[in-house]
Every structure is written in structure tokens, then in C-alpha cells.
Short mmCIF file of C-alpha atoms in Angstrom, two decimals:
data_model
loop_
_atom_site.label_atom_id
_atom_site.label_comp_id
_atom_site.label_asym_id
_atom_site.label_seq_id
_atom_site.Cartn_x
_atom_site.Cartn_y
_atom_site.Cartn_z
CA MET A 1 18.27 13.87 -16.86
CA SER A 2 14.93 12.26 -16.41
CA LEU A 3 13.29 12.21 -12.92
CA ARG A 4 12.79 8.53 -12.09
CA ILE A 5 9.86 8.01 -9.83
CA VAL A 6 9.02 4.56 -8.50
CA VAL A 7 5.64 3.95 -6.87
CA THR A 8 5.18 0.90 -4.64
CA VAL A 9 1.66 -0.47 -4.96
CA LYS A 10 -0.04 -3.58 -3.43
CA TYR A 11 -2.61 -5.99 -4.54
CA VAL A 12 -5.07 -6.46 -1.72
CA PRO A 13 -8.26 -8.41 -1.04
CA ASP A 14 -11.44 -6.56 -1.85
CA ALA A 15 -12.62 -5.06 1.54
CA THR A 16 -16.24 -5.70 0.47
CA GLY A 17 -15.65 -9.25 0.00
CA ASP A 18 -15.63 -12.14 2.56
CA ARG A 19 -12.08 -12.04 3.85
CA HIS A 20 -10.76 -14.80 6.04
CA PHE A 21 -7.47 -16.65 6.88
CA ALA A 22 -6.09 -19.72 5.13
CA ASP A 23 -5.03 -22.72 7.02
CA ASP A 24 -1.57 -21.29 7.73
CA LEU A 25 -3.25 -18.13 9.14
CA THR A 26 -2.13 -15.90 6.28
CA VAL A 27 -4.73 -13.99 4.41
CA ASP A 28 -6.58 -16.21 1.95
CA ARG A 29 -6.29 -14.51 -1.38
CA ASP A 30 -7.79 -17.24 -3.55
CA ASP A 31 -11.32 -17.11 -2.50
CA VAL A 32 -11.73 -13.34 -2.75
CA ASP A 33 -11.32 -10.82 -5.49
CA GLY A 34 -8.25 -8.53 -5.26
CA LEU A 35 -7.52 -5.06 -6.56
CA LEU A 36 -5.12 -2.15 -6.26
CA SER A 37 -5.06 -0.88 -2.69
CA GLU A 38 -7.09 2.28 -2.57
CA LEU A 39 -4.62 4.13 -0.53
CA ASP A 40 -1.94 3.38 -3.16
CA GLU A 41 -3.99 5.11 -5.85
CA TYR A 42 -3.25 8.27 -4.12
CA ALA A 43 0.46 7.53 -4.40
CA VAL A 44 0.05 6.86 -8.19
CA GLU A 45 -1.85 10.12 -8.61
CA GLN A 46 0.81 12.25 -6.91
CA ALA A 47 3.57 10.56 -8.90
CA LEU A 48 1.67 11.36 -12.19
CA GLN A 49 1.12 14.99 -11.00
CA ILE A 50 4.98 15.43 -10.25
CA ALA A 51 5.90 13.89 -13.62
CA GLU A 52 3.33 16.20 -15.50
CA ASP A 53 5.09 19.24 -13.85
CA ALA A 54 8.71 17.98 -14.58
CA ASP A 55 10.42 18.66 -17.77
CA ASP A 56 11.38 14.93 -18.08
CA ALA A 57 10.12 12.17 -15.81
CA GLU A 58 9.26 8.44 -15.88
CA VAL A 59 6.80 6.69 -13.44
CA THR A 60 7.46 2.98 -12.69
CA VAL A 61 4.94 1.16 -10.55
CA LEU A 62 6.33 -1.74 -8.56
CA THR A 63 4.54 -4.68 -6.68
CA VAL A 64 5.40 -7.66 -4.76
CA GLY A 65 2.81 -10.47 -4.98
CA PRO A 66 1.28 -13.54 -6.82
CA GLU A 67 0.38 -13.72 -10.34
CA ASP A 68 -2.88 -11.97 -9.94
CA ALA A 69 -0.96 -8.89 -8.58
CA LYS A 70 -0.48 -7.90 -12.17
CA ASP A 71 -4.11 -6.52 -12.01
CA ALA A 72 -2.93 -3.92 -9.60
CA LEU A 73 -0.14 -2.94 -11.97
CA ARG A 74 -2.54 -2.67 -14.84
CA LYS A 75 -4.79 -0.43 -12.93
CA ALA A 76 -1.82 1.98 -12.29
CA LEU A 77 -0.58 1.81 -15.87
CA SER A 78 -4.11 2.66 -17.08
CA MET A 79 -3.99 5.71 -14.89
CA GLY A 80 -0.88 6.92 -16.64
CA ALA A 81 2.31 5.28 -15.29
CA ASP A 82 4.88 4.41 -17.90
CA LYS A 83 5.97 0.93 -16.96
CA ALA A 84 5.77 -1.69 -14.22
CA ILE A 85 7.75 -4.22 -12.36
CA HIS A 86 6.31 -7.35 -10.74
CA VAL A 87 8.34 -9.42 -8.22
CA GLU A 88 6.97 -12.81 -7.88
CA ASP A 89 8.28 -15.95 -6.27
CA ASP A 90 6.66 -18.87 -4.35
CA ASP A 91 9.05 -18.43 -1.47
CA LEU A 92 7.56 -14.93 -0.89
CA HIS A 93 4.25 -16.42 0.47
CA GLY A 94 3.74 -15.25 4.07
CA THR A 95 6.46 -12.55 4.07
CA ASP A 96 5.93 -9.75 6.57
CA ALA A 97 6.54 -6.04 6.21
CA ILE A 98 10.19 -6.36 7.16
CA GLY A 99 10.78 -9.11 4.48
CA THR A 100 8.66 -7.02 1.89
CA SER A 101 10.75 -3.91 2.56
CA LEU A 102 13.86 -5.93 1.70
CA VAL A 103 12.40 -7.19 -1.52
CA LEU A 104 11.11 -3.69 -2.53
CA ALA A 105 14.40 -2.07 -1.78
CA LYS A 106 16.32 -4.47 -3.71
CA ALA A 107 13.92 -3.98 -6.64
CA ILE A 108 14.02 -0.22 -6.48
CA GLU A 109 17.91 -0.34 -6.37
CA LYS A 110 17.79 -2.58 -9.43
CA ALA A 111 15.36 -0.40 -11.34
CA GLY A 112 17.16 2.99 -10.46
CA TYR A 113 15.27 5.86 -8.75
CA ASP A 114 15.26 9.45 -7.64
CA LEU A 115 11.94 9.41 -5.77
CA VAL A 116 9.93 6.68 -4.23
CA ILE A 117 6.28 7.21 -3.41
CA SER A 118 4.08 4.99 -1.34
CA GLY A 119 0.52 5.12 0.10
CA MET A 120 0.20 5.88 3.78
CA ALA A 121 -0.61 2.14 4.53
CA SER A 122 -2.07 -0.83 2.78
CA THR A 123 -5.72 -1.58 3.24
CA ASP A 124 -5.20 -5.21 4.27
CA GLY A 125 -2.32 -4.98 6.79
CA THR A 126 -2.67 -1.27 7.60
CA MET A 127 0.74 -1.23 9.41
CA GLY A 128 1.99 1.82 7.72
CA VAL A 129 5.71 1.07 8.40
CA VAL A 130 7.01 0.00 4.82
CA PRO A 131 8.04 3.56 3.71
CA ALA A 132 10.09 4.08 6.72
CA LEU A 133 11.66 0.60 6.37
CA LEU A 134 12.35 1.36 2.72
CA ALA A 135 14.09 4.64 3.59
CA GLU A 136 16.35 2.93 6.15
CA ARG A 137 17.21 0.08 3.70
CA LEU A 138 17.95 2.55 0.86
CA GLY A 139 19.79 5.00 3.14
CA VAL A 140 17.87 8.01 2.07
CA PRO A 141 15.67 10.52 3.78
CA GLN A 142 11.94 9.86 4.44
CA VAL A 143 9.11 12.49 4.43
CA THR A 144 6.06 10.56 5.22
CA LEU A 145 2.30 11.06 5.69
CA LEU A 146 2.12 14.17 3.25
CA SER A 147 -1.12 15.82 2.31
CA GLU A 148 0.75 17.76 -0.28
CA VAL A 149 3.92 16.99 -2.25
CA SER A 150 5.98 18.48 -5.01
CA VAL A 151 9.55 18.38 -6.50
CA GLU A 152 11.64 21.20 -7.46
CA ASP A 153 15.39 21.53 -8.07
CA GLY A 154 16.42 18.19 -6.58
CA THR A 155 14.31 18.68 -3.44
CA VAL A 156 10.96 17.11 -2.45
CA LYS A 157 8.76 19.19 -0.37
CA GLY A 158 5.34 18.42 1.20
CA ARG A 159 2.98 19.31 4.09
CA ARG A 160 2.07 16.91 6.87
CA ASP A 161 -1.03 17.68 8.74
CA GLY A 162 -1.43 16.78 12.31
CA ASP A 163 -4.28 17.16 14.88
CA ALA A 164 -3.06 20.44 16.11
CA ALA A 165 -0.69 21.85 13.46
CA SER A 166 0.67 21.23 10.00
CA GLU A 167 4.35 20.80 9.14
CA GLN A 168 6.22 21.90 6.04
CA LEU A 169 8.94 19.30 5.29
CA GLU A 170 11.52 18.82 2.69
CA ALA A 171 14.29 16.59 1.83
CA SER A 172 17.04 16.27 -1.01
CA LEU A 173 16.59 13.59 -3.62
CA PRO A 174 16.83 10.63 -3.57
CA ALA A 175 14.14 10.19 -0.94
CA VAL A 176 11.11 8.12 -0.01
CA VAL A 177 7.76 9.80 0.60
CA SER A 178 4.28 8.54 1.57
CA VAL A 179 1.10 10.35 0.95
CA THR A 180 -2.38 10.29 2.67
CA ASP A 181 -5.86 10.09 1.30
CA GLN A 182 -6.07 13.86 1.67
CA SER A 183 -3.43 14.41 -1.03
CA GLY A 184 -6.00 14.62 -3.85
CA GLU A 185 -8.46 12.46 -5.61
CA ALA A 186 -6.99 9.76 -7.84
CA ARG A 187 -7.92 10.01 -11.44
CA TYR A 188 -10.26 7.46 -13.12
CA PRO A 189 -8.62 5.50 -16.00
CA SER A 190 -9.85 6.58 -19.30
CA PHE A 191 -10.70 4.16 -22.09
CA LYS A 192 -7.60 5.52 -24.01
CA GLY A 193 -5.58 4.84 -20.87
CA ILE A 194 -6.81 1.39 -20.37
CA MET A 195 -6.06 0.40 -24.06
CA ALA A 196 -2.61 2.16 -23.78
CA ALA A 197 -1.80 0.08 -20.68
CA LYS A 198 -1.90 -3.29 -22.58
CA LYS A 199 1.16 -2.11 -24.59
CA LYS A 200 3.32 -0.81 -21.69
CA PRO A 201 6.27 -2.98 -20.40
CA VAL A 202 5.83 -5.07 -17.32
CA GLN A 203 9.09 -6.67 -16.08
CA SER A 204 8.86 -9.88 -13.92
CA TRP A 205 11.56 -10.59 -11.45
CA ASP A 206 12.01 -13.31 -8.85
CA LEU A 207 14.24 -13.52 -5.80
CA SER A 208 17.29 -14.66 -7.70
CA ASP A 209 17.18 -11.61 -9.97
CA LEU A 210 17.40 -9.59 -6.81
CA ASP A 211 20.15 -11.72 -5.07
CA ILE A 212 17.81 -12.54 -2.14
CA ASP A 213 18.04 -15.86 -0.38
CA GLU A 214 14.77 -17.72 0.44
CA ASP A 215 15.66 -17.80 4.15
CA GLU A 216 15.37 -13.95 4.17
CA VAL A 217 11.68 -14.02 3.28
CA GLY A 218 8.53 -16.18 3.63
CA LEU A 219 6.39 -17.14 6.60
CA GLU A 220 8.89 -19.26 8.35
CA ASN A 221 11.37 -16.32 8.50
CA ALA A 222 8.83 -13.53 9.26
CA TYR A 223 9.41 -11.44 12.32
CA THR A 224 5.65 -11.06 12.73
CA THR A 225 3.07 -13.86 12.34
CA VAL A 226 -0.51 -14.59 13.47
CA ASP A 227 -0.64 -17.21 16.26
CA ALA A 228 -4.39 -17.63 16.41
CA ALA A 229 -7.51 -16.44 14.82
CA ALA A 230 -11.28 -16.98 15.37
CA GLU A 231 -14.27 -16.29 13.11
CA ARG A 232 -16.13 -13.09 13.87
CA PRO A 233 -19.26 -14.16 15.71
CA ALA A 234 -22.59 -13.79 13.86
CA ARG A 235 -24.47 -10.61 14.61
CA THR A 236 -27.26 -11.11 17.14
CA ALA A 237 -30.34 -9.06 17.81
CA GLY A 238 -29.63 -6.10 19.96
CA THR A 239 -31.16 -5.31 23.41
CA ILE A 240 -34.52 -3.57 23.26
CA VAL A 241 -35.50 -1.43 26.19
CA LYS A 242 -39.13 -0.39 26.35
CA ASP A 243 -39.46 3.00 28.08
CA GLU A 244 -42.16 2.96 30.58
CA GLY A 245 -40.63 5.57 32.63
CA GLU A 246 -37.46 3.65 33.49
CA GLY A 247 -35.83 3.78 30.07
CA GLY A 248 -32.98 6.19 31.04
CA LYS A 249 -32.15 4.25 34.11
CA GLN A 250 -32.16 0.94 32.15
CA LEU A 251 -29.87 2.46 29.42
CA ALA A 252 -27.38 3.85 32.00
CA GLU A 253 -27.29 0.33 33.65
CA PHE A 254 -26.75 -1.25 30.29
CA LEU A 255 -23.89 1.13 29.37
CA ALA A 256 -22.21 0.73 32.81
CA GLY A 257 -22.49 -3.04 32.49
CA GLN A 258 -20.68 -2.83 29.08
CA LYS A 259 -18.12 -0.46 30.87
CA PHE A 260 -19.02 2.35 28.34
CA ILE A 261 -19.51 4.60 31.26
#
């Protein structure tokens, strides 16, 4: 039986662009270029490595987002994933991590899975809670923040590195895992991979396909929202201390005034 791997990926604003909030205090995604979250590339890479080591495996990439989120799926497909699923619905605008985990869980159940792989966090929200929420909704074990991961005989195994020690973890499939940016450099799509990705299937689902009511998602039903935001102040010239014998004292006074010491 084929090992069914689902990788959750996110289309995020380019961190090098001029990011800001829209009028409703959600991230403005129209005025900045987007791309596949860099941390999710590690999840795609680990899924591909597991598939390559398996006798029979299929890698599906899944995203929830607007029309442009297909760009994230195409990047993952060009890396080597077999097929993709895009959940898109206008009522999803402003959905928080809890609502997103519901949509992802429903889509994963509909697609069928043995192993779900996620990045350690998204590069826009950086909450890092979706893998745990997914495992809870799916009712399966979670093995998160892995620097190393493998699958053998119906068991997923991995190493989690902490500040003082490393843990060896394992769980029976089906399971949810997340991988860190220390799990291995993600491969760069080849020209052949980019061309092949154009022919790979991409399914499009909306909330009705997943039997989700609109009052379960969206900004108005989010558990977490942004109440207020202000533009980052413009950078100003720093304080220059001319050392005429009192430089050390002036520096200490400045640091004390800023409560750095």
C-alpha cells in the first residue's frame, strides 16, 4: 500500500518586500509579492526524501489561501511533489490559526493520509501552533520540531534538538510531524522539474467541498485578531559620542538611560 504523505504549505508575503496591514488589520497581500514560505520548503524536502526511501509513496502538497497561493503549490510541485490541493474561498479571509487548522484537517481527511508534514512555523505569522492543532483535530500523535525524520515499518522517527539535549522520538502512523530549518537544505527546482510541474494535477476545493460553515472561519469568527497597529517609525540618526576622555562614562549613562544596564 502506498505511503500517503501530505505536506501543508503556506503562501506568504515576501519578507524582503514592504509589508503592512490592510484597512481591516489583516496582512495586505495585494501590494507585496508572495512566495512559498521558506520554512515549508524544508517540510517538502523531508517529504520527498521519505518518499524516495519508500517502496511506494505519494506526496501531496496542500495550501489554504487566495488565488495567488497556487504559486506556492507550483514551487512545491517543481521540487518533486506529485500533486496539489488548493483550498480557496472568499469566506476564509482573516481566518486565524485555529480556523486554518480546521480547514486543513478537513482537507487532509478528504484527501487521505498516513503522514502529515509541516514546517516549524510560517514566516508571516510565526505562531508554530498549527501542527499541534492539526494532530488534535485528526486525533493522531504529533512529533514536532524535528531536525531529522524517517519512516520505517509504519513508524515515524525523528530527533528533536533542544538547548541542552536531543530527544529521539517516534510515533505510529498516521501521525503529524513538523520539521525545523536544521533538517536539511531544500532542493532547488530543476528546469525539468519546473516543466513537469505544469502537468501535475492541482485540485481546487472550497468550504462547501469540506462541509465547513462560513461561521466557523473568517475574520469575524477568529479567536485571535489584531486590535491596533502603527507604522514602524522612520529610522533616525544615532547618538554620536565624541570620546574626549569621558566616552566610557557617557556610553554607560546612555545604556543606563535605555535600561540596557
